[in-house]
Coordinates of C-alpha atoms in Angstrom, one line a residue:
Chain A
X1 CA 0.3 0.1 -0.1
X2 CA 1.5 3.3 -1.1
X3 CA 1.5 6.1 1.6
X4 CA 0.3 8.2 -1.2
X5 CA -2.9 7.6 -3.0
X6 CA -3.2 9.0 -6.3
X7 CA -6.5 11.3 -6.7
X8 CA -8.6 8.8 -8.5
X9 CA -12.2 9.9 -10.0
X10 CA -11.8 13.1 -8.2
X11 CA -12.4 11.7 -4.8
X12 CA -10.0 13.1 -3.2
X13 CA -10.8 17.1 -4.4
X14 CA -11.1 19.8 -1.8
X15 CA -14.2 20.2 -0.3
X16 CA -15.0 23.5 -2.1
X17 CA -15.5 21.7 -5.5
X18 CA -17.5 18.8 -3.6
X19 CA -20.1 20.9 -3.1
X20 CA -20.6 22.0 -6.8
X21 CA -20.6 18.4 -8.1
X22 CA -23.8 16.7 -6.4
X23 CA -22.6 13.4 -8.3
X24 CA -19.5 13.4 -6.2
X25 CA -21.1 14.2 -2.7
X26 CA -23.7 11.4 -3.2
X27 CA -20.9 8.6 -3.6
X28 CA -18.8 9.5 -0.3
X29 CA -22.0 9.6 1.2
X30 CA -22.1 13.3 2.3
X31 CA -19.7 13.9 4.2
X32 CA -17.6 16.2 2.1
X33 CA -14.8 16.8 4.5
X34 CA -12.0 15.8 1.7
X35 CA -9.6 13.8 3.9
X36 CA -7.1 11.6 2.4
X37 CA -6.5 8.4 4.3
X38 CA -3.3 6.7 4.2
X39 CA -3.3 2.8 3.7
X40 CA -5.5 2.3 1.0
X41 CA -8.6 3.5 2.7
X42 CA -9.7 6.8 0.8
X43 CA -12.3 8.7 2.1
X44 CA -13.9 5.7 3.8
X45 CA -14.2 3.5 0.5
X46 CA -13.1 0.3 2.4
X47 CA -13.4 -2.0 -0.6
X48 CA -10.4 -1.4 -3.0
X49 CA -7.9 -3.5 -5.4
X50 CA -4.2 -2.6 -4.5
X51 CA -2.0 -0.1 -4.1
X52 CA -4.5 2.2 -2.9
X53 CA -6.9 2.3 -5.9
X54 CA -10.2 2.6 -4.9
X55 CA -13.0 0.4 -6.6
X56 CA -14.1 1.5 -10.1
X57 CA -17.9 2.0 -9.6
X58 CA -19.2 1.9 -13.4
X59 CA -21.7 4.4 -12.9
X60 CA -19.4 7.0 -12.6
X61 CA -18.3 6.7 -16.2
X62 CA -21.8 6.6 -17.5
X63 CA -23.7 9.7 -16.0
X64 CA -22.9 13.4 -17.4
X65 CA -21.3 15.7 -15.1
X66 CA -23.4 17.8 -13.7
X67 CA -27.2 17.5 -14.6
X68 CA -29.4 20.4 -14.1
X69 CA -32.6 18.6 -13.6
X70 CA -33.7 17.2 -10.5
X71 CA -36.9 15.1 -9.4
X72 CA -35.9 13.6 -6.0
X73 CA -38.5 10.7 -4.9
X74 CA -40.4 10.9 -2.2
X75 CA -39.3 9.4 1.4
X76 CA -41.5 6.7 2.2
X77 CA -42.7 7.8 5.3
X78 CA -44.4 11.0 3.8
X79 CA -45.6 8.8 1.1
X80 CA -47.2 6.6 3.5
X81 CA -48.5 9.6 5.8
X82 CA -49.9 11.3 2.7
X83 CA -52.1 8.4 1.6
X84 CA -53.1 7.8 5.3
X85 CA -53.9 11.4 5.2
X86 CA -56.0 10.7 2.1
X87 CA -58.0 8.1 3.5
X88 CA -59.1 9.8 6.5
X89 CA -60.2 12.5 4.3
X90 CA -62.2 10.1 2.3
X91 CA -63.9 8.4 5.8
X92 CA -64.6 11.3 7.2
X93 CA -66.2 13.2 4.0
X94 CA -68.6 10.0 3.4
X95 CA -69.2 10.2 7.2
X96 CA -70.2 14.1 7.0
X97 CA -72.5 13.0 3.9
X98 CA -73.9 10.6 5.6
X99 CA -74.9 12.6 8.8
X100 CA -74.9 15.7 7.6
X101 CA -77.1 17.7 5.0
X102 CA -75.4 20.6 3.6
X103 CA -77.1 24.0 3.6
X104 CA -75.4 26.2 1.0
X105 CA -75.7 23.7 -1.9
X106 CA -77.0 23.5 -5.1
X107 CA -79.4 20.3 -5.5
X108 CA -81.6 18.5 -7.6
X109 CA -85.0 18.7 -7.3
X110 CA -88.2 16.4 -8.0
X111 CA -86.1 13.7 -9.5
X112 CA -86.9 10.8 -8.2
X113 CA -86.2 7.9 -10.1
X114 CA -83.9 9.9 -12.2
X115 CA -80.3 9.1 -12.8
X116 CA -77.9 12.0 -11.1
X117 CA -77.5 14.5 -13.4
X118 CA -73.4 15.3 -12.1
X119 CA -70.8 12.8 -11.2
X120 CA -70.8 11.9 -7.8
X121 CA -67.5 11.5 -7.0
X122 CA -66.6 14.7 -8.2
X123 CA -69.3 16.4 -6.4
X124 CA -68.2 14.3 -3.3
X125 CA -64.4 15.8 -3.8
X126 CA -65.5 19.2 -4.2
X127 CA -67.6 19.6 -1.0
X128 CA -65.6 17.2 1.2
X129 CA -62.2 17.6 0.7
X130 CA -61.4 21.0 -1.3
X131 CA -64.2 22.5 0.4
X132 CA -62.4 22.5 3.9
X133 CA -59.5 24.5 2.2
X134 CA -61.2 26.7 -0.1
X135 CA -60.3 30.0 1.0
X136 CA -56.5 29.4 -0.5
X137 CA -58.0 29.6 -3.9
X138 CA -60.2 31.9 -5.9
X139 CA -58.5 34.8 -3.9
X140 CA -60.4 37.8 -5.4
X141 CA -57.5 40.8 -6.2
X142 CA -58.0 44.2 -6.7
X143 CA -54.8 45.5 -8.5
X144 CA -52.9 44.5 -11.4
X145 CA -51.4 41.3 -10.5
X146 CA -47.6 42.3 -11.2
X147 CA -45.0 42.1 -8.5
X148 CA -47.0 42.9 -6.2
X149 CA -50.7 42.1 -6.1
X150 CA -53.4 43.4 -3.6
X151 CA -55.6 40.7 -2.3
X152 CA -58.9 41.1 -0.9
X153 CA -59.4 39.5 2.4
X154 CA -62.3 37.3 2.9
X155 CA -63.2 34.9 6.1
X156 CA -65.4 32.0 6.2
X157 CA -67.3 31.3 9.4
X158 CA -68.5 27.8 8.5
X159 CA -65.3 26.0 7.4
X160 CA -65.5 27.0 3.9
X161 CA -69.3 26.6 2.5
X162 CA -69.7 30.7 2.2
X163 CA -67.3 33.4 2.4
X164 CA -67.8 37.2 3.8
X165 CA -65.6 40.0 2.8
X166 CA -63.7 41.9 5.7
X167 CA -63.3 45.0 4.0
X168 CA -59.8 45.2 4.2
X169 CA -57.0 44.4 1.4
X170 CA -53.6 43.1 1.6
X171 CA -50.8 44.0 -0.4
X172 CA -48.8 41.0 -0.9
X173 CA -45.5 39.6 -3.2
X174 CA -47.1 38.2 -6.2
X175 CA -45.2 34.8 -6.8
X176 CA -48.3 33.0 -8.5
X177 CA -48.8 34.8 -11.5
X178 CA -47.1 33.9 -14.7
X179 CA -45.6 37.3 -15.4
X180 CA -42.7 36.1 -16.6
X181 CA -41.3 39.2 -18.1
X182 CA -42.9 41.3 -16.1
X183 CA -45.5 42.9 -18.4
X184 CA -48.3 42.7 -16.7
X185 CA -48.7 46.7 -15.9
X186 CA -50.9 49.3 -16.3
X187 CA -48.6 52.1 -17.1
X188 CA -45.7 52.2 -19.8
X189 CA -45.8 51.9 -23.4
X190 CA -47.8 48.7 -23.6
X191 CA -50.6 50.3 -21.6
X192 CA -50.5 53.5 -23.7
X193 CA -50.7 51.9 -27.2
X194 CA -53.4 49.6 -25.9
X195 CA -55.6 52.5 -25.1
X196 CA -54.4 54.1 -28.6
X197 CA -55.5 50.7 -30.2
X198 CA -59.1 50.8 -28.2
X199 CA -59.5 54.5 -29.6
X200 CA -58.7 53.4 -33.0
X201 CA -60.3 50.1 -33.5
X202 CA -62.7 49.4 -30.6
X203 CA -63.0 46.8 -28.3
X204 CA -65.1 43.8 -29.8
X205 CA -64.9 42.6 -32.9
X206 CA -68.4 40.7 -33.0
X207 CA -67.0 38.5 -35.8
X208 CA -64.9 35.3 -36.9
X209 CA -61.5 35.4 -38.8
X210 CA -63.0 34.1 -41.5
X211 CA -65.9 36.5 -42.2
X212 CA -65.4 40.1 -40.9
X213 CA -63.2 40.0 -38.1
X214 CA -59.8 40.4 -39.4
X215 CA -58.5 43.6 -38.8
X216 CA -55.0 45.7 -40.1
X217 CA -53.9 44.9 -36.4
X218 CA -54.2 40.9 -36.8
X219 CA -52.0 41.1 -40.0
X220 CA -49.9 42.9 -38.1
X221 CA -49.2 41.1 -35.0
X222 CA -49.3 37.6 -37.0
X223 CA -46.4 39.2 -39.0
X224 CA -44.7 40.3 -36.0
X225 CA -45.2 37.2 -34.2
X226 CA -43.6 35.0 -37.2
X227 CA -40.8 37.7 -37.0
X228 CA -40.3 37.3 -33.3
X229 CA -40.2 33.2 -33.5
X230 CA -38.2 32.8 -36.6
X231 CA -40.6 31.0 -39.0
X232 CA -42.1 31.5 -41.9
X233 CA -45.8 32.8 -41.1
X234 CA -48.0 32.9 -37.7
X235 CA -52.0 32.6 -37.3
X236 CA -53.1 33.8 -33.8
X237 CA -56.3 33.2 -31.9
X238 CA -58.1 34.9 -29.3
X239 CA -57.9 32.2 -26.7
X240 CA -54.8 30.3 -26.0
X241 CA -56.5 27.1 -24.7
X242 CA -58.8 26.9 -27.3
X243 CA -55.4 27.2 -30.1
X244 CA -54.6 23.8 -28.5
X245 CA -58.0 22.2 -28.5
X246 CA -59.5 23.3 -31.5
X247 CA -56.9 23.1 -34.1
X248 CA -55.1 19.6 -33.4
X249 CA -58.4 17.9 -34.8
X250 CA -57.5 19.7 -37.7
X251 CA -54.4 18.6 -38.5
X252 CA -54.7 15.1 -37.2
X253 CA -57.6 12.8 -37.4
X254 CA -58.4 8.7 -37.1
X255 CA -55.4 6.5 -38.5
X256 CA -52.6 8.9 -36.9
X257 CA -50.6 8.4 -34.0
X258 CA -49.7 10.9 -31.4
X259 CA -47.0 10.3 -29.0
X260 CA -47.5 12.3 -26.2
X261 CA -46.2 13.1 -23.0
X262 CA -47.4 12.0 -19.8
X263 CA -47.8 15.3 -18.1
X264 CA -48.9 17.7 -20.9
X265 CA -51.9 20.0 -20.7
X266 CA -55.1 19.6 -20.2
X267 CA -55.7 21.6 -23.4
X268 CA -53.5 19.4 -25.7
X269 CA -55.2 16.4 -24.0
X270 CA -58.5 17.5 -25.0
X271 CA -57.2 18.5 -28.5
X272 CA -55.9 15.1 -29.0
X273 CA -59.0 13.2 -27.9
X274 CA -61.2 15.3 -30.3
X275 CA -59.2 14.5 -33.0
X276 CA -60.3 10.8 -33.1
X277 CA -56.2 9.7 -33.3
X278 CA -54.7 6.9 -31.7
X279 CA -53.0 8.5 -28.3
X280 CA -50.1 6.6 -26.7
X281 CA -48.0 7.7 -24.0
X282 CA -44.7 8.1 -23.3
X283 CA -43.1 8.8 -19.8
X284 CA -42.5 12.4 -18.7
X285 CA -39.5 13.5 -20.6
X286 CA -38.1 10.3 -21.0
X287 CA -36.4 9.6 -24.3
X288 CA -35.6 6.0 -24.0
X289 CA -39.6 5.6 -23.8
X290 CA -40.4 7.8 -26.6
X291 CA -37.9 5.9 -29.1
X292 CA -39.6 2.6 -27.9
X293 CA -42.8 4.2 -28.5
X294 CA -42.0 5.3 -32.4
X295 CA -39.8 2.5 -32.7
X296 CA -42.5 0.2 -32.4
X297 CA -45.2 2.4 -34.2
X298 CA -43.1 2.2 -37.3
X299 CA -42.1 -1.2 -37.3
X300 CA -45.9 -3.0 -35.9
X301 CA -47.9 -0.2 -37.9
X302 CA -52.0 -0.1 -36.8
X303 CA -53.0 -2.4 -34.6
X304 CA -55.2 -5.1 -36.4
X305 CA -54.4 -3.9 -40.0
X306 CA -50.6 -3.6 -39.6
X307 CA -50.8 -0.8 -42.1
X308 CA -48.3 1.9 -41.8
X309 CA -50.0 5.0 -39.6
X310 CA -51.0 8.1 -41.4
X311 CA -48.7 10.3 -39.6
X312 CA -46.8 10.2 -36.5
X313 CA -47.1 13.1 -34.1
X314 CA -44.7 14.2 -31.1
X315 CA -46.8 16.7 -28.8
X316 CA -44.6 17.8 -26.0
X317 CA -44.5 21.4 -23.9
X318 CA -41.5 23.5 -23.8
X319 CA -41.7 23.9 -20.1
X320 CA -44.2 21.7 -17.9
X321 CA -45.8 24.5 -15.8
X322 CA -46.5 21.4 -13.1
X323 CA -43.1 20.2 -12.8
X324 CA -40.9 23.0 -13.9
X325 CA -39.2 20.8 -16.6
X326 CA -38.0 21.8 -19.7
X327 CA -38.6 19.3 -22.6
X328 CA -35.2 17.6 -24.2
X329 CA -35.4 18.9 -27.5
X330 CA -32.1 17.8 -29.3
X331 CA -33.1 14.5 -28.6
X332 CA -36.6 14.7 -29.6
X333 CA -35.4 16.3 -32.9
X334 CA -33.2 13.9 -33.4
X335 CA -36.0 11.3 -32.8
X336 CA -37.9 12.7 -35.5
X337 CA -36.0 13.0 -38.1
X338 CA -35.0 9.2 -37.4
X339 CA -38.6 8.0 -37.7
X340 CA -39.9 10.7 -40.0
X341 CA -42.4 12.2 -37.4
X342 CA -43.7 15.6 -36.9
X343 CA -43.6 17.9 -33.8
X344 CA -45.8 19.8 -32.1
X345 CA -44.2 22.0 -29.3
X346 CA -46.6 23.7 -27.1
X347 CA -44.4 26.6 -25.6
X348 CA -47.2 28.3 -23.8
X349 CA -44.8 28.7 -20.7
X350 CA -41.4 28.9 -22.6
X351 CA -42.2 31.9 -25.1
X352 CA -40.1 34.8 -23.9
X353 CA -39.2 33.0 -20.8
X354 CA -36.4 31.0 -22.1
X355 CA -33.2 31.3 -24.1
X356 CA -31.0 34.2 -24.5
X357 CA -33.0 36.1 -26.6
X358 CA -36.3 35.0 -25.1
X359 CA -37.6 33.3 -28.1
X360 CA -38.3 30.0 -26.3
X361 CA -36.8 26.4 -26.0
X362 CA -35.7 26.1 -29.3
X363 CA -33.5 29.4 -28.7
X364 CA -32.3 28.0 -25.3
X365 CA -31.0 25.1 -26.8
X366 CA -29.6 27.0 -30.0
X367 CA -31.8 25.3 -32.3
X368 CA -33.1 26.4 -35.3
X369 CA -37.0 27.1 -34.9
X370 CA -37.6 25.7 -38.4
X371 CA -36.3 22.3 -37.4
X372 CA -40.0 22.0 -35.2
X373 CA -42.9 21.8 -37.6
X374 CA -45.8 23.3 -35.3
X375 CA -44.3 26.0 -32.8
X376 CA -47.7 26.7 -30.6
X377 CA -47.7 29.4 -27.8
X378 CA -49.7 31.4 -25.6
X379 CA -49.5 35.2 -25.0
X380 CA -51.0 35.2 -21.8
X381 CA -47.8 34.3 -19.9
X382 CA -44.6 36.4 -21.2
X383 CA -46.6 39.0 -23.2
X384 CA -49.4 40.1 -20.7
X385 CA -52.3 39.5 -22.5
X386 CA -54.5 36.7 -23.9
X387 CA -54.6 34.5 -26.7
X388 CA -52.7 32.0 -28.7
X389 CA -50.8 31.2 -31.9
X390 CA -49.2 28.7 -33.9
X391 CA -46.3 29.4 -36.4
X392 CA -44.9 27.3 -38.9
X393 CA -44.4 27.3 -42.7
X394 CA -46.6 29.2 -44.7
X395 CA -48.4 25.8 -46.1
X396 CA -49.2 24.9 -42.6
X397 CA -50.5 28.3 -42.0
X398 CA -52.4 28.9 -44.9
X399 CA -53.9 25.3 -44.4
X400 CA -54.9 26.5 -40.7
X401 CA -56.4 29.9 -41.7
X402 CA -58.9 27.5 -44.0
X403 CA -59.8 24.4 -42.3
X404 CA -59.2 25.3 -38.2
X405 CA -62.3 25.4 -36.2
X406 CA -61.1 28.4 -34.5
X407 CA -60.6 30.5 -37.4
X408 CA -64.2 29.6 -38.7
X409 CA -65.7 30.1 -35.8
X410 CA -64.3 31.6 -32.9
X411 CA -64.2 35.7 -32.5
X412 CA -60.8 36.9 -33.2
X413 CA -58.5 38.5 -30.9
X414 CA -59.8 41.9 -29.4
X415 CA -57.5 45.2 -30.3
X416 CA -55.9 46.2 -27.3
X417 CA -54.8 42.3 -26.8
X418 CA -53.3 42.7 -29.8
X419 CA -51.7 45.8 -29.5
X420 CA -50.6 44.6 -26.2
X421 CA -48.7 41.9 -27.7
X422 CA -47.3 43.5 -30.6
X423 CA -46.1 46.6 -28.4
X424 CA -44.5 43.8 -26.0
X425 CA -43.0 41.6 -28.6
X426 CA -41.0 45.1 -30.2
X427 CA -40.0 45.6 -26.7
X428 CA -38.5 42.2 -26.2
X429 CA -37.1 42.0 -29.5
X430 CA -35.2 45.7 -28.9
X431 CA -37.1 47.4 -32.1
X432 CA -38.4 50.0 -29.8
X433 CA -34.7 51.5 -29.4
X434 CA -34.0 50.5 -25.7
X435 CA -32.4 47.5 -24.2
X436 CA -35.6 47.2 -21.8
X437 CA -36.2 43.5 -23.6
X438 CA -32.8 42.1 -22.9
X439 CA -32.6 43.7 -19.5
X440 CA -35.9 41.6 -18.4
X441 CA -35.0 38.4 -20.2
X442 CA -31.4 38.5 -18.0
X443 CA -33.5 39.3 -15.1
X444 CA -35.6 37.0 -15.4
X445 CA -32.9 33.9 -16.0
X446 CA -31.1 35.2 -12.6
X447 CA -33.8 35.6 -10.9
X448 CA -35.0 31.8 -11.5
X449 CA -31.4 30.0 -10.9
X450 CA -31.2 32.1 -7.8
X451 CA -34.4 31.6 -6.5
X452 CA -34.0 27.6 -7.1
X453 CA -30.6 27.6 -5.6
X454 CA -31.2 29.1 -2.8
X455 CA -34.1 26.6 -2.1
X456 CA -32.1 23.8 -2.8
X457 CA -29.7 25.1 -0.1
X458 CA -32.5 25.3 2.0
X459 CA -33.2 21.5 1.6
X460 CA -36.5 21.7 0.3
X461 CA -37.7 19.2 -2.6
X462 CA -38.5 21.2 -5.8
X463 CA -38.6 19.5 -9.1
X464 CA -37.2 20.7 -12.7
X465 CA -34.6 22.5 -14.5
X466 CA -32.3 24.7 -13.0
X467 CA -33.4 27.4 -15.7
X468 CA -37.1 27.0 -15.8
X469 CA -38.8 30.0 -14.2
X470 CA -41.4 27.8 -12.6
X471 CA -40.4 26.2 -9.3
X472 CA -42.7 23.8 -7.7
X473 CA -42.0 22.8 -4.0
X474 CA -43.2 19.7 -2.9
X475 CA -44.8 19.5 0.3
X476 CA -46.8 15.8 -0.6
X477 CA -49.7 16.4 2.4
X478 CA -52.6 18.1 1.4
X479 CA -53.0 19.8 5.0
X480 CA -49.6 21.3 4.5
X481 CA -50.7 22.8 1.1
X482 CA -53.3 25.0 2.6
X483 CA -51.4 25.5 6.0
X484 CA -48.3 26.9 3.6
X485 CA -50.5 29.0 1.6
X486 CA -52.2 30.4 4.1
X487 CA -49.0 31.1 6.2
X488 CA -47.3 32.8 3.6
X489 CA -50.2 34.9 2.9
X490 CA -50.0 36.2 6.2
X491 CA -46.7 36.9 5.7
X492 CA -47.6 38.9 2.5
X493 CA -46.7 36.4 0.1
X494 CA -49.1 35.0 -2.8
X495 CA -48.8 31.7 -4.0
X496 CA -50.8 28.9 -5.6
X497 CA -50.8 25.7 -3.9
X498 CA -51.6 22.8 -6.5
X499 CA -53.4 19.3 -5.0
X500 CA -54.9 16.3 -6.5
X501 CA -56.9 16.5 -9.7
X502 CA -53.9 18.8 -11.1
X503 CA -51.0 16.6 -10.1
X504 CA -50.7 13.1 -8.9
X505 CA -52.2 12.3 -5.6
X506 CA -49.2 12.3 -3.7
X507 CA -47.3 15.1 -5.1
X508 CA -49.1 18.2 -3.6
X509 CA -47.1 21.2 -4.2
X510 CA -46.6 24.8 -3.9
X511 CA -46.1 26.6 -7.2
X512 CA -43.5 29.8 -7.4
X513 CA -43.6 31.4 -10.8
X514 CA -40.7 34.0 -11.1
X515 CA -40.8 37.5 -13.0
X516 CA -38.4 39.6 -14.4
X517 CA -40.3 42.4 -12.2
X518 CA -38.9 41.1 -8.9
X519 CA -35.9 42.4 -7.4
X520 CA -33.6 40.9 -5.6
X521 CA -34.3 42.1 -2.4
X522 CA -37.8 41.4 -2.6
X523 CA -36.8 37.4 -3.7
X524 CA -34.5 37.5 -0.5
X525 CA -37.5 38.5 2.0
X526 CA -39.7 36.0 0.1
X527 CA -36.9 33.4 0.5
X528 CA -36.4 34.3 4.3
X529 CA -40.3 34.1 5.1
X530 CA -40.3 30.6 2.9
X531 CA -37.1 29.3 5.5
X532 CA -39.3 30.1 8.3
X533 CA -42.1 28.3 7.3
X534 CA -40.2 25.3 6.1
X535 CA -38.9 25.0 9.6
X536 CA -42.2 25.9 11.4
X537 CA -44.2 23.6 9.0
X538 CA -41.6 20.9 8.2
X539 CA -40.9 21.1 4.8
X540 CA -37.3 20.2 4.7
X541 CA -37.8 16.7 2.8
X542 CA -34.8 16.3 0.5
X543 CA -32.1 14.1 1.5
X544 CA -29.5 14.8 -1.2
X545 CA -26.7 16.7 0.5
X546 CA -27.4 20.7 0.3
X547 CA -24.7 22.8 -1.1
X548 CA -22.7 24.8 1.4
X549 CA -21.3 27.6 -0.6
X550 CA -23.4 31.1 -0.5
X551 CA -25.4 31.5 -3.5
X552 CA -24.2 34.5 -5.7
X553 CA -26.8 36.5 -7.6
X554 CA -26.0 37.0 -11.1
X555 CA -22.8 35.4 -11.6
X556 CA -21.8 35.7 -15.0
X557 CA -21.1 31.9 -15.9
X558 CA -24.4 31.2 -14.7
X559 CA -26.0 32.7 -17.8
X560 CA -24.5 30.4 -20.1
Chain B
X1 CA -41.5 27.9 32.6
X2 CA -44.9 26.3 32.0
X3 CA -45.4 28.7 29.4
X4 CA -42.7 27.3 27.6
X5 CA -43.7 23.7 28.0
X6 CA -47.0 24.7 27.0
X7 CA -46.0 26.7 23.8
X8 CA -43.8 23.5 23.0
X9 CA -46.5 21.1 23.3
X10 CA -48.9 23.3 21.2
X11 CA -46.2 23.3 18.7
X12 CA -45.9 19.6 18.5
X13 CA -49.5 19.1 18.4
X14 CA -49.8 21.4 15.3
X15 CA -46.9 19.6 13.8
X16 CA -49.1 16.2 14.4
X17 CA -52.2 17.5 12.7
X18 CA -50.6 18.7 9.9
X19 CA -49.0 15.4 9.5
X20 CA -52.1 13.5 9.9
X21 CA -54.3 15.6 8.0
X22 CA -56.4 16.5 11.1
X23 CA -55.8 20.1 10.4
X24 CA -57.9 20.6 8.0
X25 CA -61.0 19.1 9.6
X26 CA -63.7 20.7 11.7
X27 CA -63.6 20.6 15.6
X28 CA -65.8 17.8 15.8
X29 CA -64.2 15.5 13.3
X30 CA -60.9 16.5 15.2
X31 CA -62.4 15.2 18.5
X32 CA -63.9 12.3 16.6
X33 CA -60.4 10.9 15.3
X34 CA -58.3 12.2 18.2
X35 CA -60.4 10.2 20.6
X36 CA -60.3 6.6 17.7
X37 CA -56.8 7.2 18.0
X38 CA -56.5 7.4 21.9
X39 CA -58.7 4.5 21.8
X40 CA -56.7 2.2 19.9
X41 CA -53.5 3.3 21.8
X42 CA -55.3 2.3 25.2
X43 CA -56.3 -0.9 23.8
X44 CA -53.0 -1.8 22.8
X45 CA -51.1 -0.6 25.8
X46 CA -53.8 -2.5 28.3
X47 CA -53.1 -5.6 26.3
X48 CA -49.3 -5.2 26.3
X49 CA -49.5 -5.0 29.9
X50 CA -51.5 -7.8 30.4
X51 CA -50.1 -10.5 27.9
X52 CA -46.6 -9.4 27.2
X53 CA -44.3 -10.4 30.0
X54 CA -46.3 -14.1 30.4
X55 CA -45.6 -14.1 26.6
X56 CA -42.4 -13.0 26.3
X57 CA -41.2 -15.3 29.3
X58 CA -42.8 -18.6 27.9
X59 CA -41.4 -17.8 24.8
X60 CA -37.9 -17.3 26.1
X61 CA -38.2 -20.5 28.5
X62 CA -39.1 -22.7 25.1
X63 CA -36.0 -21.9 23.2
X64 CA -34.0 -22.7 26.6
X65 CA -33.1 -19.4 27.6
X66 CA -34.5 -19.4 30.9
X67 CA -34.9 -22.7 32.7
X68 CA -38.1 -23.2 35.3
X69 CA -40.6 -25.4 36.3
X70 CA -42.5 -24.8 33.3
X71 CA -39.8 -25.1 31.4
X72 CA -38.7 -28.4 32.9
X73 CA -42.6 -29.8 32.9
X74 CA -42.1 -28.8 28.8
X75 CA -39.3 -31.3 28.5
X76 CA -40.5 -33.6 30.6
X77 CA -43.5 -34.0 28.3
X78 CA -41.7 -34.0 25.1
X79 CA -38.1 -35.1 25.3
X80 CA -36.4 -34.1 22.4

């Protein structure tokens, strides 16, 4: 045994680097003291081959050096307790339903012998589980939901059946709105140009695009959107949800195959079901699962006749709003080219929010947007307006203009909304002559990275990619969702808690949406409050080692 | 001094309520569940108090750790 063990696999690196590489810390069992033991016993690794070499563990070679995503599994005790809590809720709910008739609910009258009109489990869940914590949702606001929002206080005297307004208002830091670039303002160039647009074009269109509803402002909006995204052409609709639900049926039909991600949004699922195509689900962001799916689809064809599929469409989202994860776009493009499938990318949360120029996940990965066949997005999140768009080649957009349900039957976008989008896009692109857009994009990137790293340091479990502006904090238990939202609201922070129907049963979460309008001081205050709440309510579930070095705001290398 | 103890107990009762999801319920439901849990704990404690010593002793004697008259009787009855 040599008294001088060679540094192998960086296991004996100094402790300041240890913290930066989660993989190494995990292998040494969390004690990052970087001590070097002689006599072949390196950092606690006892089984070794000759000459002080540590045993070579195969996984070290295959895993990438630093993964930016984290999806830590739930600790067992928490999982068991969450299930038990849910069972308790159900049992007591049924007991309640049996013994007590509620006063303030609608019920069907004169219906003996009829089948009930409404789904009974949904009714039960709403009345006996959701109702208990109902004061944490649907909170009325009395100001524009920018970085700070004013909530109207209300109390409930009968445990959630009815509410009364107390008459007071609370100004809270807004960590719940999808205000990624901070365009939710009622002053400034966007607001002024929108008022001008009202004076010029009015408020209501009262017609669909194919009849009398196409104004010059819509044409300008579509040209600007196409220029923003880097595609040939774009078409816009008045409602983001409807963009998905009504356009997918015109693109695919029965006999087509759709490979859809597990955690896709309800609008995508609705559109896919309406179209009548065969839907196959692959595991969330899992390229191996998608590859198997595509491979089997191409090899085996349609189920009974074995004919080849008419079209294969891969439907994914850019940033998933409940998970905070970012799609692995380069690998999907590779798979798409190999298996000759089409790609539908829903960038509702990533347009304007990701990428060095704010153009979405394609920009983030440095991929040409023309490689994605159908780019879809909404204007609700980063542009401070309402509506959705689909962008792609001119042929696709011409087809949609004629054949889409939404362009034929839905009322077109109202002029002030359209003008708000045009102005905000011009600001982001820098066409208004200032660097305001670039400032907002980099502020958002810095904010999200800083916030996520501080949360990781705190020891709470967050899901998702390090660069995404959506941060879900897992609290798992239903009672904790309600208590955290209430406790944070008391300390003047407004957040959104998400529970069962929107997320899997076990994974109740609090979702923070960061914005370019948040300053570092506001985020610091919020993080202090969150840390206090994490101690008070017991939210530090993470079992991974916590990085010890202090997080620096806006260090230059983080923006790569 | 008692204030501190009371506060400490209150805080941990709150944590217990959060974990078992009782915090979301109305007071009568809380009382119902708490009394059921206390009832089960009381039942388990009582049965342990009554049955466990004798059971443990006879188990240990059966595997020849403690030898007393009962064990000798056992061995006399089935010599093995």
